[in-house]
PDB file of C-alpha atoms in Angstrom:
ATOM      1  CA  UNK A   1      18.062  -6.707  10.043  1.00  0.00           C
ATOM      2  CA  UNK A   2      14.681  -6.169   9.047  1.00  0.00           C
ATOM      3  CA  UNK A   3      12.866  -8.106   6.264  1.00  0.00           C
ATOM      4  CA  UNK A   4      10.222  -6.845   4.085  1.00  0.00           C
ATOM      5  CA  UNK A   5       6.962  -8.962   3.898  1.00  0.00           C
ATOM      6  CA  UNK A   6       4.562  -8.971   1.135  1.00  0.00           C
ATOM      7  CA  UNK A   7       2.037 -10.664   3.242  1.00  0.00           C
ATOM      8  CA  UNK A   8      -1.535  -9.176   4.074  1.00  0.00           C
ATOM      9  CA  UNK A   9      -3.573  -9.730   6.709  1.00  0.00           C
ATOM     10  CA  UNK A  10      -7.230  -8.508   7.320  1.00  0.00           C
ATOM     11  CA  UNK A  11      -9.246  -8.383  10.127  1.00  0.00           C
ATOM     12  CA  UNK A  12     -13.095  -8.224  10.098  1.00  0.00           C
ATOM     13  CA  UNK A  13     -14.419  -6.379  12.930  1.00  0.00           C
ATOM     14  CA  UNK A  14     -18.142  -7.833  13.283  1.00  0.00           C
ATOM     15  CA  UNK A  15     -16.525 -11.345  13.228  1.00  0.00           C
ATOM     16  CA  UNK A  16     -13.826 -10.645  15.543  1.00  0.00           C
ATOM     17  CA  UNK A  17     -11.525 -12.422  13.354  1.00  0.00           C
ATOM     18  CA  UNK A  18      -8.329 -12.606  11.201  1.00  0.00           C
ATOM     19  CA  UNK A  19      -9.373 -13.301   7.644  1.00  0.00           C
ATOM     20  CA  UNK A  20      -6.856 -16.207   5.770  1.00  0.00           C
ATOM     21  CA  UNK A  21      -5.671 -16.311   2.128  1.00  0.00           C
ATOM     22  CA  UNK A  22      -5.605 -12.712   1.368  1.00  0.00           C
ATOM     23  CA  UNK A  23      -3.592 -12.238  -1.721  1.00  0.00           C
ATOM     24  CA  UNK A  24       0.354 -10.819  -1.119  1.00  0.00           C
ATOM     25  CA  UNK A  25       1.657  -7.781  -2.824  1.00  0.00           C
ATOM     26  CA  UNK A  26       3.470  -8.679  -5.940  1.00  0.00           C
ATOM     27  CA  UNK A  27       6.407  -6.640  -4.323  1.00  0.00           C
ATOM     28  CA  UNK A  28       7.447  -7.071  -0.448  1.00  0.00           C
ATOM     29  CA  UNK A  29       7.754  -4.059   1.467  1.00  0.00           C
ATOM     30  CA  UNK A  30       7.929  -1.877   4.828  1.00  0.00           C
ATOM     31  CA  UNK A  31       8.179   1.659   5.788  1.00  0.00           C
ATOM     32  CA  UNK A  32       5.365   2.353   2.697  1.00  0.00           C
ATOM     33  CA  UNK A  33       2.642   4.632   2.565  1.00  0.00           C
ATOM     34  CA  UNK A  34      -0.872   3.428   2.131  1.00  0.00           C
ATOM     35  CA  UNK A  35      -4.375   5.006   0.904  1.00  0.00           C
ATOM     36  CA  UNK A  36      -8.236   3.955   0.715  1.00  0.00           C
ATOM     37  CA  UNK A  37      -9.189   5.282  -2.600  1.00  0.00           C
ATOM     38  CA  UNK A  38     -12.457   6.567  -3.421  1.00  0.00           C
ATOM     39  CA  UNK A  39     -13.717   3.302  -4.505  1.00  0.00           C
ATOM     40  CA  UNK A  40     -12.277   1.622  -1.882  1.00  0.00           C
ATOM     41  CA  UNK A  41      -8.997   0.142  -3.237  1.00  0.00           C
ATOM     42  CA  UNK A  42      -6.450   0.644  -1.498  1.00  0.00           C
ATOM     43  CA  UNK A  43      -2.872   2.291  -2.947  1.00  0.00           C
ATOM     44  CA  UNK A  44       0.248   1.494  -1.717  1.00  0.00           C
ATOM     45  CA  UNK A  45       3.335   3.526  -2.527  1.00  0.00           C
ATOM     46  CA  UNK A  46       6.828   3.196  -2.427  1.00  0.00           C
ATOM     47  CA  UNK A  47       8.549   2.163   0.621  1.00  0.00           C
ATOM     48  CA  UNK A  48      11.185  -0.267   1.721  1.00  0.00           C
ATOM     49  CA  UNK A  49      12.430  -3.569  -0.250  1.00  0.00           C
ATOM     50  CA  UNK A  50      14.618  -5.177   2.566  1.00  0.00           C
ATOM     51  CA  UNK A  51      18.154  -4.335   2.536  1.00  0.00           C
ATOM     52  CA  UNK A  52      17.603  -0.481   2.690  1.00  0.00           C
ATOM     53  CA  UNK A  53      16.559  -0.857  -0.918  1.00  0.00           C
ATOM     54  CA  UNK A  54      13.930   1.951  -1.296  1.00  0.00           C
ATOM     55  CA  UNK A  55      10.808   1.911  -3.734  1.00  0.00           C
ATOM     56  CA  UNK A  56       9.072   3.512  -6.332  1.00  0.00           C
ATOM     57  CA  UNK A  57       6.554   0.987  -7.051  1.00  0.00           C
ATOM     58  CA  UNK A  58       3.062   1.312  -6.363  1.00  0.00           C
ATOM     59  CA  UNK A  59       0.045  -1.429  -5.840  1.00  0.00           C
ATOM     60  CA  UNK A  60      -3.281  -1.289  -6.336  1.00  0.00           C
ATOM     61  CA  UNK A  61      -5.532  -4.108  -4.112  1.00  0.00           C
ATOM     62  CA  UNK A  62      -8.974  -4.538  -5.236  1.00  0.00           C
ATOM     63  CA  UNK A  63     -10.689  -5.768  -2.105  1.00  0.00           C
ATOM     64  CA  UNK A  64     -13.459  -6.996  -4.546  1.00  0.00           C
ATOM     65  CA  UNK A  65     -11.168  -9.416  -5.975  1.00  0.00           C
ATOM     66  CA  UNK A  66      -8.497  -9.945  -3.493  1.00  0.00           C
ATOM     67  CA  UNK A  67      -5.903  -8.792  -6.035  1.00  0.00           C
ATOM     68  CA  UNK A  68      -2.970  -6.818  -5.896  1.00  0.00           C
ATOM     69  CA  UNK A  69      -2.042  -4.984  -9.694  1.00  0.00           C
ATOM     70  CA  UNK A  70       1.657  -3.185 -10.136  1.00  0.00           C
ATOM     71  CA  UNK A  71       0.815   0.088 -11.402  1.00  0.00           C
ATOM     72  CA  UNK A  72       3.507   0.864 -14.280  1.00  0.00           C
ATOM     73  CA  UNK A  73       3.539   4.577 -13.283  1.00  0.00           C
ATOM     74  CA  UNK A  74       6.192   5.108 -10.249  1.00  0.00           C
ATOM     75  CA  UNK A  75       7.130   7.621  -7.886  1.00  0.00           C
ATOM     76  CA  UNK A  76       9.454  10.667  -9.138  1.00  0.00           C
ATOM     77  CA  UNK A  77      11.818   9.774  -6.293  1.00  0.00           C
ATOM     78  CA  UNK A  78      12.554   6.164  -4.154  1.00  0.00           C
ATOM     79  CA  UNK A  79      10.702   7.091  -0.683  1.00  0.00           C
ATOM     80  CA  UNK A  80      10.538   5.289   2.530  1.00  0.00           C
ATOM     81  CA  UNK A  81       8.813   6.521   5.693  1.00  0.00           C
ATOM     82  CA  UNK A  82       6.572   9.092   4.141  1.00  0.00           C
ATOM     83  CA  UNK A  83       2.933  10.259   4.376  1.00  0.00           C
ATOM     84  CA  UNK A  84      -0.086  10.067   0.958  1.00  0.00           C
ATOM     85  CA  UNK A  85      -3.440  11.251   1.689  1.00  0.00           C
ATOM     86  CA  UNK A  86      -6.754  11.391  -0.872  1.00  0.00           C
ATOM     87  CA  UNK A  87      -6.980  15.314  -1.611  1.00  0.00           C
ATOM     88  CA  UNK A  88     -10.794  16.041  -2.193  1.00  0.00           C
ATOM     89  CA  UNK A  89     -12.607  13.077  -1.479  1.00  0.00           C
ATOM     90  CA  UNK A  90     -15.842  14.233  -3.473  1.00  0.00           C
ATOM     91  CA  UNK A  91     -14.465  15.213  -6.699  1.00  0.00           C
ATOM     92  CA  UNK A  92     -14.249  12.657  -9.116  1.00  0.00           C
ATOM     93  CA  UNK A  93     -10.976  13.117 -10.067  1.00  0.00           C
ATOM     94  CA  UNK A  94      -9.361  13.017  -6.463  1.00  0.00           C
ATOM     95  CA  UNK A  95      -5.314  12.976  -6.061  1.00  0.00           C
ATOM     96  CA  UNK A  96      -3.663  11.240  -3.910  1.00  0.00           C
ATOM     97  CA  UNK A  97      -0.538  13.730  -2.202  1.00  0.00           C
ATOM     98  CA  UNK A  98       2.354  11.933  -1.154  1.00  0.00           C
ATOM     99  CA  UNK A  99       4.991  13.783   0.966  1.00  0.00           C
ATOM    100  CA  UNK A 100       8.179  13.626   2.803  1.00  0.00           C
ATOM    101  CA  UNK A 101       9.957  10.552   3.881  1.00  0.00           C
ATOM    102  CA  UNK A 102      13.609  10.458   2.921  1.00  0.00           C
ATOM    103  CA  UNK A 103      15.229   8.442  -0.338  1.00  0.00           C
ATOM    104  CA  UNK A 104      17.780   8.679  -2.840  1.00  0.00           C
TER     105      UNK A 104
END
């Protein structure tokens, strides 16, 4: 059985290094789909609770603050295993496109 961490870990390539006390996600999860926004947060969406219990939930972590927000707008549909990339990078109103996966 597989269990669904919340933990984060960061590694910073000019030190060669594992960073410690990085803020968990306020919701633990696997088999999600994660983005670098524009701004350089990071969105993750949907995935896998533990238990085959699939996710609609998104995250937002601000690497500024080392914080992870719930956003309070979900997913249309539960997903696990499926793909998001930023559409248009240079406008400033970019989307992020989430497809496939499977879910309920």
């Amino acid at each position: 059985k597989r269990q669904a961490l919340a933990s984060v870990e960061c590694f910073n390539i000019q030190q060669k290094r594992w960073h410690k006390n990085m803020a968990s996600m306020k919701t633990p999860r696997f088999d999600f789909a994660a983005v670098v926004l524009k701004g350089g947060e990071i969105l993750v969406i949907g995935g896998d609770g533990g238990s085959s219990k699939k996710l609609s939930s998104c995250e937002l972590y601000s690497p500024e603050r080392n914080t992870w927000t719930t956003l309070s707008l979900t997913l249309q549909k539960r997903r696990v295993q499926h793909e998001a990339t930023l559409v248009d990078r240079t406008s400033p109103c970019a989307m992020v496109l989430v497809v496939g996966g499977y879910g309920e």
